[in-house]
Amino acid sequence: MSRLLTVLMAVYNGEQYLRTAVDSILSQTYSDFKFLIVDDASTDSTRDILGSYDDPRVDLLFLEKNVGQTAALDIGLRRAATPWIARMDADDFSAPTRLQTQMEVLAADASLSCVGSYAWTFQDDPSISETIIVKPIDNFGIRNELLRGSPIIHGSIVVSRDALLKAGGYDERYRFANDVELYDRLLENIVSANIPHQLLGIRRHDEQGSRTKASFDEVIEIFQHRLATKDYSRKESAKVRTTLARFHVIRARFLALEKCFSGVFKDLWQAFRLSPIDFLWNCFFVMVVYQMSERSRVRIKKLLRRYPREV
């Protein structure tokens, strides 16, 4: 009987955290999968670590040239041959029942093409949770949340390979916001859901690139493209504009740290132009709330959900 699932991981110089991530997949209660790991021309001991695993489910692909995580994922996607693809990052941790839970949900609902889950964050020990990350659980909520960012945690997904390929796969131009860009093409044409259980642990560390100026350069480009090409309703467009305005304020903060004050002015002006009503609120959020610990930000966001601000 052929396997239904490939777990896809791309890694570059991941020696510090790699074993924890790999071991969490090989210890899953659902065991009938291929584990395709694409090494993106690592220069540390990553290849030695991967080569030490003697498990027939592990399929290693060593790239001779560093192409970036997004391109490496696309290479792996096109090499895989199973109907379903599960994502896993080389610094995270999958709960033991993650794959079993997701495959059972997919088997029970043939309409679903993508399933993610809630997650928790941790520093060093996956068993010590710092914060909980929740996402909308149904397709309507996911599409609505897409107007504001990424409605499914990318490292948590199990998704139809055919759906990914029909959407065009991963776009290597986006090295940091590849999930947001992918979801623009993917989620409009499929039914998706999030399982309201914490099945993925996300490690927080200094080497992550999701909170850098380069990452916000990409999300700003993505949201600008949305406004220019999507046939949004007036209310939907307002949500996108408000989110884009906040991204401009965040980038302005990065530029201020670099003492690029002309760039700061341009981004703040764009933020005001896009959403003048929310300008002061966005500045307060970025300059005050954004600087707090992740645990404090989560608490504030929970409080704000009790008093939703309609746009």
Short mmCIF file of C-alpha atoms in Angstrom, two decimals:
data_model
loop_
_atom_site.label_atom_id
_atom_site.label_comp_id
_atom_site.label_asym_id
_atom_site.label_seq_id
_atom_site.Cartn_x
_atom_site.Cartn_y
_atom_site.Cartn_z
CA MET A 1 0.00 0.00 0.00
CA SER A 2 1.47 3.34 -1.05
CA ARG A 3 1.98 6.08 1.49
CA LEU A 4 -0.38 9.05 1.62
CA LEU A 5 1.86 11.58 3.31
CA THR A 6 5.25 13.25 2.89
CA VAL A 7 6.61 15.44 5.67
CA LEU A 8 8.62 18.18 3.97
CA MET A 9 11.42 20.05 5.71
CA ALA A 10 14.04 22.43 4.35
CA VAL A 11 17.10 23.17 6.47
CA TYR A 12 20.17 25.38 6.25
CA ASN A 13 22.83 25.30 8.97
CA GLY A 14 20.36 23.91 11.46
CA GLU A 15 22.73 21.92 13.66
CA GLN A 16 21.65 23.63 16.90
CA TYR A 17 17.98 22.61 16.82
CA LEU A 18 17.72 19.99 14.10
CA ARG A 19 17.65 16.79 16.17
CA THR A 20 14.72 17.99 18.26
CA ALA A 21 12.68 18.72 15.14
CA VAL A 22 13.58 15.48 13.32
CA ASP A 23 13.06 13.29 16.38
CA SER A 24 9.60 14.80 16.96
CA ILE A 25 8.55 13.67 13.48
CA LEU A 26 10.08 10.20 13.69
CA SER A 27 8.29 9.70 17.03
CA GLN A 28 4.81 10.41 15.67
CA THR A 29 1.96 8.04 16.51
CA TYR A 30 1.11 8.14 12.80
CA SER A 31 4.12 6.47 11.24
CA ASP A 32 3.25 5.71 7.62
CA PHE A 33 4.94 8.65 5.91
CA LYS A 34 8.02 9.70 3.99
CA PHE A 35 10.19 12.35 5.63
CA LEU A 36 11.77 14.38 2.84
CA ILE A 37 14.50 16.68 4.18
CA VAL A 38 16.10 19.13 1.76
CA ASP A 39 19.48 20.36 2.96
CA ASP A 40 20.09 23.76 1.39
CA ALA A 41 23.88 23.44 1.04
CA SER A 42 24.59 23.67 4.77
CA THR A 43 28.14 24.47 5.86
CA ASP A 44 27.87 23.31 9.48
CA SER A 45 27.30 19.76 10.79
CA THR A 46 23.73 19.55 9.48
CA ARG A 47 24.59 16.96 6.84
CA ASP A 48 26.36 14.76 9.36
CA ILE A 49 23.40 14.94 11.71
CA LEU A 50 20.98 14.00 8.94
CA GLY A 51 23.23 11.17 7.78
CA SER A 52 23.22 9.67 11.27
CA TYR A 53 19.54 8.68 11.01
CA ASP A 54 18.97 5.06 10.05
CA ASP A 55 15.25 5.17 9.33
CA PRO A 56 13.82 4.00 6.00
CA ARG A 57 11.24 6.79 6.09
CA VAL A 58 13.93 9.48 5.86
CA ASP A 59 14.65 10.69 2.32
CA LEU A 60 17.56 13.13 2.13
CA LEU A 61 18.17 15.59 -0.69
CA PHE A 62 21.44 17.54 -0.50
CA LEU A 63 21.60 20.68 -2.63
CA GLU A 64 25.05 21.76 -3.80
CA LYS A 65 24.10 25.45 -4.01
CA ASN A 66 22.28 27.47 -1.40
CA VAL A 67 18.97 28.56 -2.93
CA GLY A 68 17.03 29.75 0.14
CA GLN A 69 14.31 28.03 2.12
CA THR A 70 11.46 28.92 -0.24
CA ALA A 71 13.16 27.53 -3.33
CA ALA A 72 14.30 24.47 -1.38
CA LEU A 73 10.71 23.80 -0.32
CA ASP A 74 9.55 24.06 -3.92
CA ILE A 75 12.22 21.58 -5.01
CA GLY A 76 11.03 19.19 -2.31
CA LEU A 77 7.37 19.69 -3.22
CA ARG A 78 8.04 18.67 -6.81
CA ARG A 79 10.10 15.66 -5.74
CA ALA A 80 7.41 14.34 -3.39
CA ALA A 81 4.93 11.85 -4.80
CA THR A 82 2.26 11.49 -2.11
CA PRO A 83 -1.23 13.05 -2.11
CA TRP A 84 -0.59 14.98 1.09
CA ILE A 85 2.28 17.22 2.19
CA ALA A 86 2.96 18.08 5.84
CA ARG A 87 5.25 21.00 6.59
CA MET A 88 7.83 20.99 9.33
CA ASP A 89 10.51 23.56 10.14
CA ALA A 90 13.96 22.50 11.30
CA ASP A 91 13.79 24.46 14.57
CA ASP A 92 10.27 23.51 15.69
CA PHE A 93 8.65 20.55 17.45
CA SER A 94 5.62 18.46 16.47
CA ALA A 95 3.42 17.04 19.21
CA PRO A 96 3.42 13.20 19.10
CA THR A 97 -0.18 12.98 17.84
CA ARG A 98 0.06 15.84 15.35
CA LEU A 99 0.06 13.86 12.10
CA GLN A 100 -2.45 11.29 13.32
CA THR A 101 -4.89 14.02 14.35
CA GLN A 102 -4.56 15.86 11.07
CA MET A 103 -4.86 12.78 8.87
CA GLU A 104 -7.96 11.67 10.78
CA VAL A 105 -9.57 15.07 10.25
CA LEU A 106 -8.79 14.96 6.53
CA ALA A 107 -10.15 11.40 6.23
CA ALA A 108 -13.37 12.44 7.94
CA ASP A 109 -14.03 15.45 5.67
CA ALA A 110 -13.34 14.98 1.97
CA SER A 111 -13.99 18.66 1.27
CA LEU A 112 -10.83 19.74 3.08
CA SER A 113 -7.60 20.36 1.17
CA CYS A 114 -5.57 21.97 3.95
CA VAL A 115 -5.52 21.52 7.72
CA GLY A 116 -3.44 23.49 10.20
CA SER A 117 -3.59 23.74 13.97
CA TYR A 118 -3.04 25.90 17.01
CA ALA A 119 0.53 26.09 18.28
CA TRP A 120 2.58 27.03 21.31
CA THR A 121 5.89 28.87 21.52
CA PHE A 122 8.95 27.82 23.49
CA GLN A 123 12.57 28.86 23.97
CA ASP A 124 14.67 25.77 24.65
CA ASP A 125 12.42 23.02 26.02
CA PRO A 126 9.35 22.13 23.92
CA SER A 127 7.58 20.92 27.05
CA ILE A 128 7.65 24.45 28.52
CA SER A 129 5.04 26.55 26.76
CA GLU A 130 5.43 30.33 26.76
CA THR A 131 2.43 31.45 24.72
CA ILE A 132 -0.42 29.89 22.75
CA ILE A 133 -1.06 30.83 19.12
CA VAL A 134 -4.66 30.46 17.95
CA LYS A 135 -6.08 30.81 14.46
CA PRO A 136 -9.61 30.75 12.96
CA ILE A 137 -10.90 27.19 12.82
CA ASP A 138 -13.29 27.26 9.84
CA ASN A 139 -12.93 28.19 6.19
CA PHE A 140 -14.91 31.42 6.50
CA GLY A 141 -12.79 32.64 9.40
CA ILE A 142 -9.58 31.67 7.62
CA ARG A 143 -10.46 33.62 4.48
CA ASN A 144 -11.44 36.63 6.57
CA GLU A 145 -8.20 36.47 8.57
CA LEU A 146 -6.22 36.29 5.31
CA LEU A 147 -7.11 39.96 4.85
CA ARG A 148 -4.92 40.70 7.88
CA GLY A 149 -2.03 38.30 7.41
CA SER A 150 -1.36 34.57 7.66
CA PRO A 151 -4.45 32.66 8.87
CA ILE A 152 -2.78 29.23 9.09
CA ILE A 153 0.55 28.53 10.78
CA HIS A 154 2.68 27.40 7.85
CA GLY A 155 4.73 24.88 9.83
CA SER A 156 1.53 23.20 11.02
CA ILE A 157 -0.14 22.44 7.71
CA VAL A 158 -1.03 19.20 6.00
CA VAL A 159 -2.08 20.20 2.50
CA SER A 160 -3.03 18.56 -0.78
CA ARG A 161 0.01 18.33 -3.03
CA ASP A 162 -2.21 18.75 -6.11
CA ALA A 163 -3.69 21.94 -4.65
CA LEU A 164 -0.21 23.30 -3.97
CA LEU A 165 0.95 22.54 -7.48
CA LYS A 166 -2.21 24.01 -9.06
CA ALA A 167 -1.55 27.20 -7.07
CA GLY A 168 1.95 27.30 -8.57
CA GLY A 169 3.97 26.00 -5.63
CA TYR A 170 6.35 28.19 -3.65
CA ASP A 171 7.56 31.49 -5.10
CA GLU A 172 11.30 31.75 -4.39
CA ARG A 173 11.21 35.55 -4.63
CA TYR A 174 9.75 35.59 -1.12
CA ARG A 175 12.33 34.30 1.36
CA PHE A 176 10.58 35.39 4.57
CA ALA A 177 6.85 35.84 3.80
CA ASN A 178 6.45 32.83 1.53
CA ASP A 179 3.46 31.58 3.54
CA VAL A 180 1.49 34.82 3.16
CA GLU A 181 2.21 34.97 -0.57
CA LEU A 182 1.36 31.29 -1.04
CA TYR A 183 -1.94 31.60 0.83
CA ASP A 184 -3.01 34.41 -1.52
CA ARG A 185 -2.92 31.91 -4.38
CA LEU A 186 -3.94 28.79 -2.48
CA LEU A 187 -6.70 29.49 0.00
CA GLU A 188 -9.19 31.19 -2.32
CA ASN A 189 -9.64 27.96 -4.29
CA ILE A 190 -9.80 25.32 -1.55
CA VAL A 191 -11.55 24.55 1.74
CA SER A 192 -9.27 24.70 4.77
CA ALA A 193 -9.51 24.45 8.54
CA ASN A 194 -7.47 24.76 11.71
CA ILE A 195 -7.69 22.11 14.42
CA PRO A 196 -8.20 23.84 17.80
CA HIS A 197 -5.45 21.87 19.50
CA GLN A 198 -1.79 22.77 20.02
CA LEU A 199 -0.06 20.34 17.66
CA LEU A 200 3.04 22.36 16.85
CA GLY A 201 5.67 23.96 19.05
CA ILE A 202 7.34 27.03 17.53
CA ARG A 203 10.80 27.79 18.82
CA ARG A 204 11.66 31.45 19.37
CA HIS A 205 15.30 32.40 18.84
CA ASP A 206 17.43 35.26 17.53
CA GLU A 207 18.19 33.72 14.14
CA GLN A 208 14.60 33.82 12.91
CA GLY A 209 13.92 36.06 9.94
CA SER A 210 10.17 36.59 10.29
CA ARG A 211 10.55 39.83 12.27
CA THR A 212 13.13 41.70 10.22
CA LYS A 213 12.92 44.68 7.92
CA ALA A 214 13.37 42.35 4.95
CA SER A 215 10.32 40.33 5.99
CA PHE A 216 8.20 43.48 6.22
CA ASP A 217 9.49 44.62 2.83
CA GLU A 218 7.95 41.42 1.48
CA VAL A 219 4.60 41.59 3.28
CA ILE A 220 4.18 45.24 2.26
CA GLU A 221 4.76 44.23 -1.36
CA ILE A 222 2.25 41.38 -1.01
CA PHE A 223 -0.44 43.58 0.52
CA GLN A 224 0.11 46.31 -2.07
CA HIS A 225 -0.35 43.68 -4.76
CA ARG A 226 -3.57 42.54 -3.09
CA LEU A 227 -5.06 46.01 -3.19
CA ALA A 228 -4.07 46.43 -6.83
CA THR A 229 -5.36 43.08 -8.09
CA LYS A 230 -8.07 41.68 -5.80
CA ASP A 231 -11.76 42.46 -6.26
CA TYR A 232 -12.40 43.31 -2.61
CA SER A 233 -15.57 44.68 -1.15
CA ARG A 234 -15.32 48.08 0.51
CA LYS A 235 -15.15 46.47 3.97
CA GLU A 236 -12.53 43.92 2.88
CA SER A 237 -10.42 46.61 1.27
CA ALA A 238 -10.54 48.65 4.49
CA LYS A 239 -9.19 45.68 6.48
CA VAL A 240 -6.33 45.19 4.04
CA ARG A 241 -5.50 48.90 4.05
CA THR A 242 -5.50 49.04 7.84
CA THR A 243 -3.16 46.04 8.06
CA LEU A 244 -0.88 47.44 5.37
CA ALA A 245 -0.75 50.75 7.22
CA ARG A 246 0.44 48.97 10.35
CA PHE A 247 3.15 47.17 8.38
CA HIS A 248 4.38 50.56 7.15
CA VAL A 249 4.62 51.80 10.74
CA ILE A 250 6.55 48.66 11.74
CA ARG A 251 8.99 49.16 8.88
CA ALA A 252 9.35 52.80 9.88
CA ARG A 253 10.56 51.63 13.27
CA PHE A 254 13.24 49.45 11.64
CA LEU A 255 14.29 52.37 9.46
CA ALA A 256 14.49 54.64 12.50
CA LEU A 257 16.89 52.19 14.14
CA GLU A 258 18.98 52.40 10.95
CA LYS A 259 18.75 56.23 11.10
CA CYS A 260 17.16 56.30 7.64
CA PHE A 261 14.84 59.16 8.51
CA SER A 262 13.69 59.88 4.95
CA GLY A 263 12.43 56.28 4.81
CA VAL A 264 10.73 56.72 8.18
CA PHE A 265 8.83 59.74 6.90
CA LYS A 266 7.78 57.95 3.71
CA ASP A 267 6.46 54.93 5.59
CA LEU A 268 4.61 57.00 8.17
CA TRP A 269 3.05 59.08 5.41
CA GLN A 270 1.94 55.92 3.61
CA ALA A 271 0.47 54.60 6.87
CA PHE A 272 -1.48 57.82 7.38
CA ARG A 273 -2.65 57.93 3.75
CA LEU A 274 -3.85 54.32 3.83
CA SER A 275 -5.72 54.52 7.11
CA PRO A 276 -5.84 57.99 8.70
CA ILE A 277 -8.37 56.96 11.34
CA ASP A 278 -6.07 54.21 12.61
CA PHE A 279 -2.80 56.09 12.28
CA LEU A 280 -2.32 57.03 15.95
CA TRP A 281 -3.55 53.60 17.07
CA ASN A 282 -1.08 51.86 14.75
CA CYS A 283 1.77 54.04 16.01
CA PHE A 284 0.85 53.28 19.62
CA PHE A 285 0.58 49.56 18.92
CA VAL A 286 3.93 49.35 17.15
CA MET A 287 5.88 51.68 19.40
CA VAL A 288 4.46 50.37 22.69
CA VAL A 289 2.71 47.01 22.40
CA TYR A 290 5.07 45.66 19.74
CA GLN A 291 8.02 46.20 22.07
CA MET A 292 6.55 44.10 24.87
CA SER A 293 7.35 40.45 25.49
CA GLU A 294 5.47 37.95 23.38
CA ARG A 295 3.50 36.79 26.42
CA SER A 296 2.37 40.35 27.15
CA ARG A 297 1.40 40.96 23.52
CA VAL A 298 -0.73 37.82 23.51
CA ARG A 299 -2.54 38.97 26.66
CA ILE A 300 -3.25 42.38 25.16
CA LYS A 301 -4.51 40.85 21.92
CA LYS A 302 -6.87 38.60 23.89
CA LEU A 303 -8.19 41.66 25.71
CA LEU A 304 -8.65 43.57 22.45
CA ARG A 305 -10.65 40.69 20.96
CA ARG A 306 -13.33 41.39 23.57
CA TYR A 307 -13.74 44.86 22.08
CA PRO A 308 -13.42 44.40 18.31
CA ARG A 309 -12.75 47.50 16.28
CA GLU A 310 -14.78 47.43 13.10
CA VAL A 311 -13.34 48.99 9.95
#
